[in-house]
Amino acid sequence: MSHGLSQEQQLMRASCRAFVDDVVLPFIRGNWQREWDMNPSARLPPEILAGAEEVGIRALGVPAEFGGLELDSATEVQTFALIAEEIARGDSGLADKLVQNWKVSVLLRNLAPKHLQEKWFARLVDDPQFLLAHCLTEPRGASDRWLPYNVPEAAMQTRAVRRNGDWVINGRKQFISNGYDAGLYVVYANTNPNAGMLQGTSSFLVPRETPGLTVARCNETLGCRFMNNGELVFEDMRLPADHLLVEGDALGKAGVYFRPGKIIQAAKNLGVGVRAFEVTADYVQNYVQGGRILIKHQAVALRLADMATRIEAVRALLERASRAVDANAADADTLCNMAKVYASEEIMKVAQHAIELHGGNGVMLDFGVEKLFRDAAIFLHMDATADISKLKIIKSMFPATAGKYAGPE
Ligand SMILES: Cc1cc2nc3c(=O)[nH]c(=O)nc-3n(C[C@H](O)[C@H](O)[C@H](O)COP(=O)(O)OP(=O)(O)OC[C@H]3O[C@@H](n4cnc5c(N)ncnc54)[C@H](O)[C@@H]3O)c2cc1C
């Protein structure tokens, strides 16, 4: 459906859909073993990212003055959602790879010094394989960082200290999207161990080739496997002073990343659900059991109705939340967390119906439907767990009570 979309949005969606139907889906169907290649660099052929470049969706978020395709700012997040859904309908891991570039570009255009924007946006625009990453999660802290635990003992373990005019960082980050193959990282570190994390966390730009940075491993994930999730270690990693993005209140300033980020997350999740519905609707109208095509059995029809209803409910909340983020509405924070967590739980159920309606075929690797179930499961864990997302919703609605740390007064 195209209601409410601008001409630009309709054209972008059409070219993206054609790319997914003509390039991405045939690749996935024809090469289902590729995601299990234990050489992470060999999984996704470079032509796929080059194809994304051709349809103009690789460097969204980059300002026009640096060669990007600038979207209408009044509807930018809604357009991100539209395109993220389309790509994830083809492959959720590919969508993960691309959207990190958009999200981090938004962060950089807001926070990075001009000369570094010039340098890194040029690298991103010129090289279709160039990827960005955003590194917060550590072995002892992740999405719970946004709960009201604003106390020194909950602070980041990764530490940055000033030495002779530079910054020196020690620590590690885990579960980072594009962590294995990014060319540029945004890294969060503690710069004041006596303060709560909302006052004591700073963010830095870290080029991949920085001495002291080691990409320790690529995680072998259950789903979204065409995005290479990685672990990073920093050992006396020295950065020039101008690579500091935000000193002290970096977590608060990361809102420009996280609000569109939650919307994009929900939109990718929706794309997985839409694909699960498409393949299931096709299957039940062709596969014969008990002398009739499956859809004629009423229990099957009911499940299909349940899938369609959940998808439309997710879409409705997503549209409302993305409009709120674009409008910078007072309830944008609450709504984008709602959209993210609601999508993850509803689309998981959609994917479950999909594999059940496919019977035995639903769990065969070469059939391809189980991949959607695996991809859907990842969303429960990305960008905050379901429980933490719900706590954040209530914290944003009741800051004076739920928003206060439950520890000692
Ligand atoms: C595919 C993938 C991609 C990711 N990409 C990135 C990325 O690009 N950058 C990045 O920084 N991170 C990334 N992450 C990390 C992701 O944000 C975290 O996995 C997520 O926030 C959960 O943190 P955790 O894994 O440490 O789980 P934990 O925090 O250890 O949670 C374990 C369980 O305990 C619960 N829990 C934890 N703390 C509390 C609390 N205080 N109160 C109540 N319950 C609690 C959780 O809800 C969960 O059920 C990614 C993760 C995945 C799986």
Tab-separated table of C-alpha atoms and ligand atoms in Angstrom:
chain	number	residue	atom	x	y	z
A	1	MET	CA	0.000	0.000	0.000
A	2	SER	CA	1.236	3.496	-0.804
A	3	HIS	CA	-1.117	5.757	1.128
A	4	GLY	CA	0.582	8.750	2.705
A	5	LEU	CA	3.912	8.159	0.959
A	6	SER	CA	5.622	10.939	-0.957
A	7	GLN	CA	6.659	10.356	-4.551
A	8	GLU	CA	10.302	10.102	-3.423
A	9	GLN	CA	9.395	7.437	-0.862
A	10	GLN	CA	7.367	5.468	-3.397
A	11	LEU	CA	10.220	5.511	-5.910
A	12	MET	CA	12.800	4.481	-3.309
A	13	ARG	CA	10.612	1.663	-2.105
A	14	ALA	CA	9.989	0.437	-5.643
A	15	SER	CA	13.686	0.344	-6.565
A	16	CYS	CA	14.560	-1.290	-3.260
A	17	ARG	CA	11.825	-3.894	-3.732
A	18	ALA	CA	13.103	-4.679	-7.221
A	19	PHE	CA	16.650	-5.094	-5.837
A	20	VAL	CA	15.360	-7.477	-3.158
A	21	ASP	CA	13.199	-9.500	-5.573
A	22	ASP	CA	15.737	-9.641	-8.408
A	23	VAL	CA	19.038	-9.883	-6.526
A	24	VAL	CA	18.758	-10.569	-2.785
A	25	LEU	CA	16.070	-13.260	-2.630
A	26	PRO	CA	17.461	-15.276	-5.583
A	27	PHE	CA	20.908	-15.139	-3.934
A	28	ILE	CA	19.536	-16.327	-0.583
A	29	ARG	CA	17.450	-19.110	-2.134
A	30	GLY	CA	20.224	-20.259	-4.451
A	31	ASN	CA	22.997	-20.123	-1.848
A	32	TRP	CA	21.387	-21.195	1.420
A	33	GLN	CA	24.667	-22.804	2.584
A	34	ARG	CA	26.586	-19.522	2.278
A	35	GLU	CA	25.473	-18.168	5.672
A	36	TRP	CA	27.145	-21.199	7.309
A	37	ASP	CA	30.559	-20.583	5.715
A	38	MET	CA	32.941	-20.366	8.688
A	39	ASN	CA	34.959	-17.700	6.892
A	40	PRO	CA	32.838	-14.630	7.757
A	41	SER	CA	34.312	-12.562	4.919
A	42	ALA	CA	33.208	-15.130	2.350
A	43	ARG	CA	29.515	-15.181	3.300
A	44	LEU	CA	28.071	-12.202	1.479
A	45	PRO	CA	29.511	-11.574	-2.013
A	46	PRO	CA	30.633	-7.960	-2.543
A	47	GLU	CA	28.140	-7.585	-5.424
A	48	ILE	CA	25.266	-7.466	-2.938
A	49	LEU	CA	26.513	-4.326	-1.171
A	50	ALA	CA	27.470	-2.922	-4.587
A	51	GLY	CA	23.851	-3.544	-5.632
A	52	ALA	CA	22.597	-1.659	-2.565
A	53	GLU	CA	24.848	1.194	-3.650
A	54	GLU	CA	23.321	1.160	-7.138
A	55	VAL	CA	19.803	1.602	-5.807
A	56	GLY	CA	21.024	4.431	-3.578
A	57	ILE	CA	20.249	2.972	-0.153
A	58	ARG	CA	23.745	2.345	1.206
A	59	ALA	CA	24.708	5.759	2.542
A	60	LEU	CA	21.412	7.146	3.803
A	61	GLY	CA	21.990	9.573	6.658
A	62	VAL	CA	25.109	11.093	5.083
A	63	PRO	CA	24.602	14.844	4.472
A	64	ALA	CA	24.372	15.930	0.811
A	65	GLU	CA	27.451	18.166	1.216
A	66	PHE	CA	29.495	14.981	1.788
A	67	GLY	CA	28.006	13.093	-1.144
A	68	GLY	CA	25.081	11.428	0.622
A	69	LEU	CA	21.485	11.143	-0.418
A	70	GLU	CA	19.761	13.564	1.923
A	71	LEU	CA	16.208	12.590	2.794
A	72	ASP	CA	13.454	15.058	3.645
A	73	SER	CA	14.154	15.730	7.332
A	74	ALA	CA	10.432	15.918	8.154
A	75	THR	CA	10.038	12.246	7.214
A	76	GLU	CA	13.585	10.884	7.397
A	77	VAL	CA	12.918	8.268	10.077
A	78	GLN	CA	9.721	7.140	8.315
A	79	THR	CA	11.777	6.642	5.143
A	80	PHE	CA	14.442	4.710	7.063
A	81	ALA	CA	11.659	2.429	8.307
A	82	LEU	CA	10.243	1.927	4.831
A	83	ILE	CA	13.581	0.938	3.318
A	84	ALA	CA	14.768	-1.132	6.297
A	85	GLU	CA	11.587	-3.228	6.080
A	86	GLU	CA	12.062	-3.834	2.352
A	87	ILE	CA	15.676	-4.959	2.702
A	88	ALA	CA	14.940	-7.200	5.682
A	89	ARG	CA	12.190	-8.844	3.630
A	90	GLY	CA	15.090	-10.021	1.469
A	91	ASP	CA	17.613	-10.671	4.207
A	92	SER	CA	17.714	-9.414	7.760
A	93	GLY	CA	21.504	-9.684	8.086
A	94	LEU	CA	22.021	-7.579	4.963
A	95	ALA	CA	19.624	-5.028	6.431
A	96	ASP	CA	21.637	-5.021	9.698
A	97	LYS	CA	24.819	-4.318	7.769
A	98	LEU	CA	23.300	-1.363	5.925
A	99	VAL	CA	21.310	0.252	8.701
A	100	GLN	CA	24.358	0.527	10.957
A	101	ASN	CA	25.774	2.836	8.288
A	102	TRP	CA	22.635	4.999	8.354
A	103	LYS	CA	22.387	5.115	12.153
A	104	VAL	CA	26.051	5.883	12.771
A	105	SER	CA	26.001	8.476	9.958
A	106	VAL	CA	23.205	10.312	11.777
A	107	LEU	CA	25.314	10.252	14.939
A	108	LEU	CA	28.428	11.500	13.143
A	109	ARG	CA	26.655	14.323	11.347
A	110	ASN	CA	25.404	15.509	14.762
A	111	LEU	CA	28.515	14.976	16.868
A	112	ALA	CA	31.753	14.613	14.848
A	113	PRO	CA	34.019	17.577	14.074
A	114	LYS	CA	33.655	18.797	10.460
A	115	HIS	CA	37.098	17.668	9.269
A	116	LEU	CA	36.457	14.129	10.493
A	117	GLN	CA	32.998	14.078	8.903
A	118	GLU	CA	34.646	15.086	5.652
A	119	LYS	CA	37.213	12.307	5.915
A	120	TRP	CA	34.954	9.438	6.991
A	121	PHE	CA	31.853	10.277	4.980
A	122	ALA	CA	34.112	10.343	1.898
A	123	ARG	CA	35.400	6.841	2.755
A	124	LEU	CA	31.856	5.600	3.275
A	125	VAL	CA	30.497	7.119	0.090
A	126	ASP	CA	33.438	5.949	-2.066
A	127	ASP	CA	33.647	2.332	-0.933
A	128	PRO	CA	30.512	0.153	-1.235
A	129	GLN	CA	32.017	-2.367	1.209
A	130	PHE	CA	32.746	0.222	3.931
A	131	LEU	CA	30.859	-0.396	7.183
A	132	LEU	CA	30.315	1.503	10.442
A	133	ALA	CA	29.763	0.128	13.951
A	134	HIS	CA	28.515	1.417	17.307
A	135	CYS	CA	30.087	-0.154	20.401
A	136	LEU	CA	28.410	0.046	23.784
A	137	THR	CA	27.873	-3.464	25.069
A	138	GLU	CA	30.465	-4.971	27.380
A	139	PRO	CA	30.687	-8.239	29.290
A	140	ARG	CA	29.262	-6.497	32.375
A	141	GLY	CA	26.778	-4.018	30.981
A	142	ALA	CA	24.408	-3.577	28.083
A	143	SER	CA	20.866	-2.379	27.615
A	144	ASP	CA	20.411	-2.057	31.394
A	145	ARG	CA	22.655	1.046	31.083
A	146	TRP	CA	19.488	2.993	30.295
A	147	LEU	CA	17.797	1.988	33.516
A	148	PRO	CA	18.075	4.434	36.405
A	149	TYR	CA	21.265	2.795	37.712
A	150	ASN	CA	23.164	6.035	37.448
A	151	VAL	CA	25.777	5.030	39.990
A	152	PRO	CA	29.552	4.563	39.644
A	153	GLU	CA	29.402	0.774	40.236
A	154	ALA	CA	27.241	0.330	37.120
A	155	ALA	CA	29.623	2.357	34.919
A	156	MET	CA	31.414	1.093	31.819
A	157	GLN	CA	34.490	-1.009	32.427
A	158	THR	CA	36.144	0.278	29.263
A	159	ARG	CA	38.206	3.243	30.455
A	160	ALA	CA	39.560	6.255	28.588
A	161	VAL	CA	42.155	8.516	30.202
A	162	ARG	CA	43.870	11.615	28.926
A	163	ARG	CA	47.625	11.242	28.452
A	164	ASN	CA	49.850	13.934	26.908
A	165	GLY	CA	46.970	15.471	25.008
A	166	ASP	CA	45.747	12.124	23.578
A	167	TRP	CA	43.142	9.667	24.849
A	168	VAL	CA	44.238	6.166	25.852
A	169	ILE	CA	41.561	3.464	25.944
A	170	ASN	CA	41.623	0.034	27.588
A	171	GLY	CA	38.771	-2.456	27.705
A	172	ARG	CA	36.571	-4.600	25.482
A	173	LYS	CA	33.220	-4.568	23.700
A	174	GLN	CA	31.047	-7.527	22.770
A	175	PHE	CA	28.185	-8.437	20.437
A	176	ILE	CA	28.862	-5.484	18.108
A	177	SER	CA	26.966	-5.336	14.778
A	178	ASN	CA	29.512	-5.028	11.932
A	179	GLY	CA	32.146	-5.358	14.684
A	180	TYR	CA	34.096	-7.914	12.652
A	181	ASP	CA	34.438	-5.932	9.447
A	182	ALA	CA	33.727	-2.234	10.077
A	183	GLY	CA	36.191	0.419	8.954
A	184	LEU	CA	35.197	2.899	11.660
A	185	TYR	CA	33.823	2.407	15.174
A	186	VAL	CA	32.077	4.670	17.651
A	187	VAL	CA	33.258	3.483	21.083
A	188	TYR	CA	31.884	4.423	24.524
A	189	ALA	CA	34.181	4.491	27.549
A	190	ASN	CA	34.187	5.674	31.129
A	191	THR	CA	36.085	8.941	31.630
A	192	ASN	CA	35.041	9.641	35.224
A	193	PRO	CA	34.908	6.653	37.603
A	194	ASN	CA	33.473	8.793	40.399
A	195	ALA	CA	30.369	9.832	38.466
A	196	GLY	CA	27.253	7.963	37.423
A	197	MET	CA	27.327	6.676	33.861
A	198	LEU	CA	25.102	9.483	32.573
A	199	GLN	CA	27.816	11.971	33.573
A	200	GLY	CA	30.920	9.776	33.283
A	201	THR	CA	30.652	8.190	29.823
A	202	SER	CA	32.339	9.620	26.719
A	203	SER	CA	32.277	8.551	23.083
A	204	PHE	CA	35.140	8.321	20.594
A	205	LEU	CA	35.749	7.742	16.910
A	206	VAL	CA	38.052	4.764	16.390
A	207	PRO	CA	39.444	3.945	12.928
A	208	ARG	CA	39.961	0.220	12.399
A	209	GLU	CA	43.699	0.568	11.823
A	210	THR	CA	44.315	2.288	15.212
A	211	PRO	CA	47.231	0.525	17.005
A	212	GLY	CA	45.942	-1.176	20.157
A	213	LEU	CA	42.604	-2.163	18.592
A	214	THR	CA	42.138	-5.901	18.008
A	215	VAL	CA	39.100	-7.451	16.377
A	216	ALA	CA	39.146	-10.514	18.610
A	217	ARG	CA	36.499	-12.649	16.902
A	218	CYS	CA	33.397	-12.900	14.775
A	219	ASN	CA	30.436	-14.281	16.718
A	220	GLU	CA	28.598	-17.173	15.102
A	221	THR	CA	25.009	-16.005	15.557
A	222	LEU	CA	21.784	-18.001	15.327
A	223	GLY	CA	20.254	-15.653	12.748
A	224	CYS	CA	20.971	-12.494	10.731
A	225	ARG	CA	24.164	-14.307	9.783
A	226	PHE	CA	25.128	-12.132	6.821
A	227	MET	CA	25.921	-9.376	9.328
A	228	ASN	CA	29.234	-10.172	11.012
A	229	ASN	CA	28.838	-9.488	14.721
A	230	GLY	CA	32.192	-9.004	16.451
A	231	GLU	CA	34.190	-8.626	19.647
A	232	LEU	CA	36.760	-5.848	20.116
A	233	VAL	CA	39.661	-5.465	22.530
A	234	PHE	CA	41.444	-2.165	23.280
A	235	GLU	CA	44.935	-2.304	24.770
A	236	ASP	CA	46.544	1.069	25.406
A	237	MET	CA	44.799	2.285	22.269
A	238	ARG	CA	45.855	5.887	21.689
A	239	LEU	CA	43.526	8.349	19.967
A	240	PRO	CA	44.156	11.992	19.074
A	241	ALA	CA	42.164	14.533	21.112
A	242	ASP	CA	39.902	15.445	18.167
A	243	HIS	CA	38.561	11.858	18.039
A	244	LEU	CA	36.537	12.544	21.177
A	245	LEU	CA	32.886	12.920	20.102
A	246	VAL	CA	31.187	13.719	23.412
A	247	GLU	CA	32.797	14.113	26.820
A	248	GLY	CA	30.824	13.054	29.908
A	249	ASP	CA	27.214	12.893	28.726
A	250	ALA	CA	27.704	10.656	25.695
A	251	LEU	CA	24.836	8.343	26.674
A	252	GLY	CA	22.341	11.215	26.703
A	253	LYS	CA	23.653	12.514	23.368
A	254	ALA	CA	23.274	9.050	21.832
A	255	GLY	CA	19.507	9.666	21.611
A	256	VAL	CA	20.020	10.821	18.009
A	257	TYR	CA	21.248	7.295	17.303
A	258	PHE	CA	18.849	5.319	19.451
A	259	ARG	CA	15.490	6.805	18.529
A	260	PRO	CA	15.793	6.207	14.776
A	261	GLY	CA	17.637	3.023	15.756
A	262	LYS	CA	14.658	1.526	17.587
A	263	ILE	CA	12.376	2.409	14.672
A	264	ILE	CA	14.749	0.810	12.179
A	265	GLN	CA	15.024	-2.246	14.414
A	266	ALA	CA	11.237	-2.656	14.488
A	267	ALA	CA	11.054	-2.061	10.735
A	268	LYS	CA	13.639	-4.767	9.939
A	269	ASN	CA	11.711	-7.061	12.232
A	270	LEU	CA	8.509	-6.257	10.329
A	271	GLY	CA	10.271	-7.117	7.055
A	272	VAL	CA	11.076	-10.590	8.427
A	273	GLY	CA	7.403	-11.004	9.370
A	274	VAL	CA	6.190	-9.867	5.958
A	275	ARG	CA	8.461	-12.398	4.250
A	276	ALA	CA	7.267	-15.147	6.615
A	277	PHE	CA	3.701	-14.291	5.641
A	278	GLU	CA	4.466	-14.181	1.905
A	279	VAL	CA	6.093	-17.612	1.804
A	280	THR	CA	3.429	-19.129	4.055
A	281	ALA	CA	0.522	-17.663	2.091
A	282	ASP	CA	2.060	-19.130	-1.035
A	283	TYR	CA	2.714	-22.524	0.546
A	284	VAL	CA	-0.767	-23.033	1.981
A	285	GLN	CA	-2.356	-22.218	-1.369
A	286	ASN	CA	-0.277	-24.796	-3.205
A	287	TYR	CA	0.586	-27.614	-0.823
A	288	VAL	CA	-2.002	-30.369	-0.717
A	289	GLN	CA	-2.749	-32.401	2.402
A	290	GLY	CA	-5.869	-34.466	3.057
A	291	GLY	CA	-6.910	-34.051	-0.563
A	292	ARG	CA	-7.161	-30.259	-0.406
A	293	ILE	CA	-4.764	-27.324	-0.460
A	294	LEU	CA	-3.833	-26.409	3.110
A	295	ILE	CA	-5.708	-23.105	3.229
A	296	LYS	CA	-9.003	-24.964	2.855
A	297	HIS	CA	-8.414	-26.524	6.279
A	298	GLN	CA	-9.896	-23.997	8.669
A	299	ALA	CA	-7.222	-24.325	11.353
A	300	VAL	CA	-4.675	-23.283	8.739
A	301	ALA	CA	-6.772	-20.301	7.660
A	302	LEU	CA	-7.064	-19.144	11.284
A	303	ARG	CA	-3.310	-19.197	11.758
A	304	LEU	CA	-2.831	-17.201	8.571
A	305	ALA	CA	-5.329	-14.623	9.840
A	306	ASP	CA	-3.397	-14.410	13.110
A	307	MET	CA	-0.144	-13.794	11.209
A	308	ALA	CA	-1.694	-11.048	9.076
A	309	THR	CA	-3.287	-9.321	12.071
A	310	ARG	CA	-0.073	-9.264	14.103
A	311	ILE	CA	1.837	-7.871	11.121
A	312	GLU	CA	-0.680	-5.068	10.621
A	313	ALA	CA	-0.669	-4.228	14.349
A	314	VAL	CA	3.138	-3.974	14.316
A	315	ARG	CA	2.981	-1.813	11.197
A	316	ALA	CA	0.413	0.513	12.758
A	317	LEU	CA	2.469	1.072	15.919
A	318	LEU	CA	5.655	1.433	13.891
A	319	GLU	CA	4.109	4.112	11.681
A	320	ARG	CA	2.845	6.015	14.706
A	321	ALA	CA	6.190	5.763	16.500
A	322	SER	CA	8.240	6.794	13.461
A	323	ARG	CA	6.039	9.857	12.924
A	324	ALA	CA	6.577	10.759	16.590
A	325	VAL	CA	10.366	10.482	16.200
A	326	ASP	CA	10.345	12.606	13.035
A	327	ALA	CA	8.220	15.217	14.827
A	328	ASN	CA	10.420	15.063	17.952
A	329	ALA	CA	7.225	14.545	19.933
A	330	ALA	CA	7.271	14.370	23.724
A	331	ASP	CA	6.248	10.690	23.674
A	332	ALA	CA	8.738	9.679	20.940
A	333	ASP	CA	11.023	7.861	23.369
A	334	THR	CA	8.198	5.823	24.854
A	335	LEU	CA	6.719	4.976	21.465
A	336	CYS	CA	9.950	3.895	19.806
A	337	ASN	CA	10.716	1.506	22.675
A	338	MET	CA	7.149	0.180	22.425
A	339	ALA	CA	7.477	-0.382	18.677
A	340	LYS	CA	10.809	-2.181	19.064
A	341	VAL	CA	9.729	-4.572	21.809
A	342	TYR	CA	6.229	-5.160	20.421
A	343	ALA	CA	7.610	-6.015	16.989
A	344	SER	CA	10.105	-8.479	18.459
A	345	GLU	CA	7.435	-10.422	20.343
A	346	GLU	CA	4.715	-10.342	17.676
A	347	ILE	CA	6.939	-11.240	14.731
A	348	MET	CA	8.390	-14.131	16.724
A	349	LYS	CA	4.842	-15.504	16.868
A	350	VAL	CA	4.385	-14.847	13.131
A	351	ALA	CA	7.577	-16.784	12.411
A	352	GLN	CA	6.409	-19.632	14.645
A	353	HIS	CA	3.154	-19.926	12.677
A	354	ALA	CA	5.212	-19.905	9.486
A	355	ILE	CA	7.367	-22.867	10.434
A	356	GLU	CA	4.407	-24.774	11.888
A	357	LEU	CA	2.288	-24.269	8.776
A	358	HIS	CA	5.189	-25.615	6.704
A	359	GLY	CA	5.232	-28.812	8.767
A	360	GLY	CA	8.445	-30.820	8.310
A	361	ASN	CA	9.545	-28.551	5.495
A	362	GLY	CA	9.517	-25.722	8.031
A	363	VAL	CA	12.593	-27.051	9.789
A	364	MET	CA	14.660	-28.126	6.792
A	365	LEU	CA	17.641	-25.868	6.105
A	366	ASP	CA	17.416	-26.150	2.332
A	367	PHE	CA	13.732	-25.184	2.360
A	368	GLY	CA	14.584	-21.763	3.809
A	369	VAL	CA	11.655	-21.067	6.127
A	370	GLU	CA	13.525	-21.887	9.339
A	371	LYS	CA	15.898	-19.005	8.523
A	372	LEU	CA	13.049	-16.549	9.111
A	373	PHE	CA	12.409	-18.107	12.518
A	374	ARG	CA	16.114	-17.808	13.394
A	375	ASP	CA	16.260	-14.232	12.135
A	376	ALA	CA	13.143	-13.302	14.137
A	377	ALA	CA	14.664	-14.712	17.351
A	378	ILE	CA	17.630	-12.325	17.128
A	379	PHE	CA	15.376	-9.268	17.517
A	380	LEU	CA	14.481	-10.278	21.078
A	381	HIS	CA	18.109	-9.584	22.006
A	382	MET	CA	19.213	-6.700	19.800
A	383	ASP	CA	19.199	-3.091	20.959
A	384	ALA	CA	17.995	-4.049	24.472
A	385	THR	CA	16.270	-7.172	25.733
A	386	ALA	CA	12.466	-7.337	25.886
A	387	ASP	CA	12.400	-6.902	29.668
A	388	ILE	CA	14.773	-3.937	29.659
A	389	SER	CA	12.762	-2.296	26.853
A	390	LYS	CA	9.603	-2.615	28.925
A	391	LEU	CA	11.325	-1.169	31.988
A	392	LYS	CA	12.426	1.753	29.824
A	393	ILE	CA	8.869	2.340	28.640
A	394	ILE	CA	7.627	2.630	32.211
A	395	LYS	CA	10.642	4.696	33.235
A	396	SER	CA	9.846	7.204	30.480
A	397	MET	CA	6.184	7.338	31.513
A	398	PHE	CA	6.812	7.611	35.269
A	399	PRO	CA	10.245	9.227	35.681
A	400	ALA	CA	9.726	10.283	39.302
A	401	THR	CA	8.952	6.810	40.606
A	402	ALA	CA	9.969	4.046	38.168
A	403	GLY	CA	12.774	6.306	36.955
A	404	LYS	CA	14.540	6.326	40.314
A	405	TYR	CA	17.199	3.776	41.266
A	406	ALA	CA	15.727	1.063	43.507
A	407	GLY	CA	18.991	0.712	45.495
A	408	PRO	CA	19.832	2.448	48.783
A	409	GLU	CA	18.622	6.073	49.076
B	1	LIG	C1	22.828	-9.681	16.896
B	1	LIG	C2	23.169	-8.666	17.944
B	1	LIG	C3	23.674	-7.431	17.561
B	1	LIG	C4	24.048	-6.496	18.519
B	1	LIG	N1	24.596	-5.311	18.119
B	1	LIG	C5	25.099	-4.459	19.052
B	1	LIG	C6	25.779	-3.270	18.659
B	1	LIG	O1	25.916	-2.974	17.471
B	1	LIG	N2	26.293	-2.474	19.614
B	1	LIG	C7	26.163	-2.760	20.940
B	1	LIG	O2	26.663	-1.999	21.751
B	1	LIG	N3	25.505	-3.867	21.346
B	1	LIG	C8	24.986	-4.725	20.443
B	1	LIG	N4	24.319	-5.866	20.827
B	1	LIG	C9	24.181	-6.144	22.238
B	1	LIG	C10	22.766	-6.015	22.725
B	1	LIG	O3	22.400	-4.665	22.836
B	1	LIG	C11	22.734	-6.776	24.041
B	1	LIG	O4	22.870	-8.144	23.773
B	1	LIG	C12	21.507	-6.526	24.803
B	1	LIG	O5	21.487	-5.184	25.195
B	1	LIG	C13	21.451	-7.428	26.023
B	1	LIG	O6	22.627	-7.366	26.774
B	1	LIG	P1	23.383	-8.682	27.221
B	1	LIG	O7	23.526	-9.569	26.056
B	1	LIG	O8	24.611	-8.304	27.962
B	1	LIG	O9	22.363	-9.362	28.216
B	1	LIG	P2	22.271	-9.149	29.783
B	1	LIG	O10	22.235	-7.694	30.092
B	1	LIG	O11	23.305	-9.999	30.431
B	1	LIG	O12	20.840	-9.752	30.056
B	1	LIG	C14	20.577	-11.106	30.431
B	1	LIG	C15	19.163	-11.163	30.992
B	1	LIG	O13	19.110	-10.397	32.207
B	1	LIG	C16	18.137	-9.369	32.110
B	1	LIG	N5	18.676	-8.167	32.802
B	1	LIG	C17	19.946	-7.651	32.692
B	1	LIG	N6	20.083	-6.576	33.484
B	1	LIG	C18	18.897	-6.387	34.083
B	1	LIG	C19	18.400	-5.433	35.023
B	1	LIG	N7	19.174	-4.456	35.476
B	1	LIG	N8	17.117	-5.547	35.410
B	1	LIG	C20	16.316	-6.534	34.945
B	1	LIG	N9	16.728	-7.486	34.080
B	1	LIG	C21	17.996	-7.415	33.648
B	1	LIG	C22	17.923	-9.131	30.610
B	1	LIG	O14	16.629	-8.615	30.332
B	1	LIG	C23	18.112	-10.537	30.042
B	1	LIG	O15	16.924	-11.273	30.149
B	1	LIG	C24	23.894	-6.800	19.889
B	1	LIG	C25	23.359	-8.039	20.273
B	1	LIG	C26	23.000	-8.962	19.315
B	1	LIG	C27	22.442	-10.280	19.761
